[in-house]
Amino acid sequence: MTADQIIQCSYEASAMLCLCEAAAWAIQNGENSPEELAGAIVAGMQLARDLVGVMHDALESHEGLKGGAQ
């Protein structure tokens, strides 16, 4: 994975977290159906977790080449 791909992946994960935050606020403020938004939050968090995992794997493999990575 290139540095540009890692950066893009981090932007995508950040965007998903922002969407989940907005959905949570909407639930708290009673703006939409909690059931619909709760499902969207779960899906968004799963996607963000997957994106962070990809970044973690890429960084771990890079840092592992330098030595000292756990």
Short mmCIF file of the C-alpha atoms (twelve columns), coordinates in Angstrom:
data_MODEL
# 
_entry.id   MODEL 
# 
loop_
_atom_site.group_PDB 
_atom_site.id 
_atom_site.type_symbol 
_atom_site.label_atom_id 
_atom_site.label_alt_id 
_atom_site.label_comp_id 
_atom_site.label_asym_id 
_atom_site.label_seq_id 
_atom_site.Cartn_x 
_atom_site.Cartn_y 
_atom_site.Cartn_z 
_atom_site.pdbx_PDB_model_num 
ATOM 1  C CA . MET A 1  0.000   0.000  0.000  1 
ATOM 2  C CA . THR A 2  1.430   3.379  -0.963 1 
ATOM 3  C CA . ALA A 3  1.547   6.401  1.326  1 
ATOM 4  C CA . ASP A 4  -1.136  8.068  -0.820 1 
ATOM 5  C CA . GLN A 5  -3.394  5.029  -0.426 1 
ATOM 6  C CA . ILE A 6  -2.906  5.021  3.349  1 
ATOM 7  C CA . ILE A 7  -3.766  8.726  3.511  1 
ATOM 8  C CA . GLN A 8  -6.868  8.203  1.348  1 
ATOM 9  C CA . CYS A 9  -7.922  5.291  3.539  1 
ATOM 10 C CA . SER A 10 -7.580  7.482  6.642  1 
ATOM 11 C CA . TYR A 11 -9.747  10.190 5.057  1 
ATOM 12 C CA . GLU A 12 -12.398 7.596  4.211  1 
ATOM 13 C CA . ALA A 13 -12.368 6.201  7.760  1 
ATOM 14 C CA . SER A 14 -12.625 9.727  9.156  1 
ATOM 15 C CA . ALA A 15 -15.582 10.488 6.885  1 
ATOM 16 C CA . MET A 16 -17.380 7.347  8.080  1 
ATOM 17 C CA . LEU A 17 -16.807 8.332  11.705 1 
ATOM 18 C CA . CYS A 18 -18.218 11.827 11.012 1 
ATOM 19 C CA . LEU A 19 -21.319 10.273 9.455  1 
ATOM 20 C CA . CYS A 20 -21.774 8.003  12.467 1 
ATOM 21 C CA . GLU A 21 -21.393 10.967 14.801 1 
ATOM 22 C CA . ALA A 22 -24.036 12.925 12.879 1 
ATOM 23 C CA . ALA A 23 -26.388 9.931  12.966 1 
ATOM 24 C CA . ALA A 24 -25.894 9.546  16.722 1 
ATOM 25 C CA . TRP A 25 -26.685 13.233 17.266 1 
ATOM 26 C CA . ALA A 26 -29.801 12.859 15.115 1 
ATOM 27 C CA . ILE A 27 -30.968 9.972  17.316 1 
ATOM 28 C CA . GLN A 28 -30.280 11.975 20.457 1 
ATOM 29 C CA . ASN A 29 -32.205 14.961 19.097 1 
ATOM 30 C CA . GLY A 30 -35.130 12.785 17.936 1 
ATOM 31 C CA . GLU A 31 -34.734 13.854 14.312 1 
ATOM 32 C CA . ASN A 32 -35.041 10.429 12.654 1 
ATOM 33 C CA . SER A 33 -36.043 6.858  13.328 1 
ATOM 34 C CA . PRO A 34 -33.593 5.467  15.911 1 
ATOM 35 C CA . GLU A 35 -33.804 1.995  14.376 1 
ATOM 36 C CA . GLU A 36 -32.786 3.190  10.907 1 
ATOM 37 C CA . LEU A 37 -29.962 5.361  12.176 1 
ATOM 38 C CA . ALA A 38 -28.693 2.727  14.607 1 
ATOM 39 C CA . GLY A 39 -28.282 0.313  11.684 1 
ATOM 40 C CA . ALA A 40 -26.452 2.992  9.715  1 
ATOM 41 C CA . ILE A 41 -24.138 3.663  12.655 1 
ATOM 42 C CA . VAL A 42 -23.299 -0.039 12.974 1 
ATOM 43 C CA . ALA A 43 -22.556 -0.337 9.254  1 
ATOM 44 C CA . GLY A 44 -20.474 2.837  9.258  1 
ATOM 45 C CA . MET A 45 -18.464 1.791  12.298 1 
ATOM 46 C CA . GLN A 46 -17.789 -1.629 10.794 1 
ATOM 47 C CA . LEU A 47 -16.557 -0.022 7.586  1 
ATOM 48 C CA . ALA A 48 -14.383 2.458  9.493  1 
ATOM 49 C CA . ARG A 49 -12.930 -0.405 11.565 1 
ATOM 50 C CA . ASP A 50 -12.113 -2.308 8.370  1 
ATOM 51 C CA . LEU A 51 -10.402 0.755  6.889  1 
ATOM 52 C CA . VAL A 52 -8.357  1.303  10.049 1 
ATOM 53 C CA . GLY A 53 -7.362  -2.377 9.937  1 
ATOM 54 C CA . VAL A 54 -6.059  -1.957 6.389  1 
ATOM 55 C CA . MET A 55 -4.051  1.105  7.446  1 
ATOM 56 C CA . HIS A 56 -2.746  -0.709 10.516 1 
ATOM 57 C CA . ASP A 57 -1.591  -3.684 8.440  1 
ATOM 58 C CA . ALA A 58 0.139   -1.413 5.920  1 
ATOM 59 C CA . LEU A 59 1.910   0.617  8.602  1 
ATOM 60 C CA . GLU A 60 2.836   -2.478 10.586 1 
ATOM 61 C CA . SER A 61 4.429   -4.107 7.541  1 
ATOM 62 C CA . HIS A 62 6.344   -0.911 6.781  1 
ATOM 63 C CA . GLU A 63 7.493   -0.320 10.334 1 
ATOM 64 C CA . GLY A 64 8.293   -4.013 10.706 1 
ATOM 65 C CA . LEU A 65 10.873  -3.586 7.974  1 
ATOM 66 C CA . LYS A 66 12.577  -0.946 10.148 1 
ATOM 67 C CA . GLY A 67 12.686  -3.295 13.119 1 
ATOM 68 C CA . GLY A 68 11.443  -2.879 16.632 1 
ATOM 69 C CA . ALA A 69 7.746   -3.017 15.721 1 
ATOM 70 C CA . GLN A 70 5.575   -5.062 18.048 1 
# 
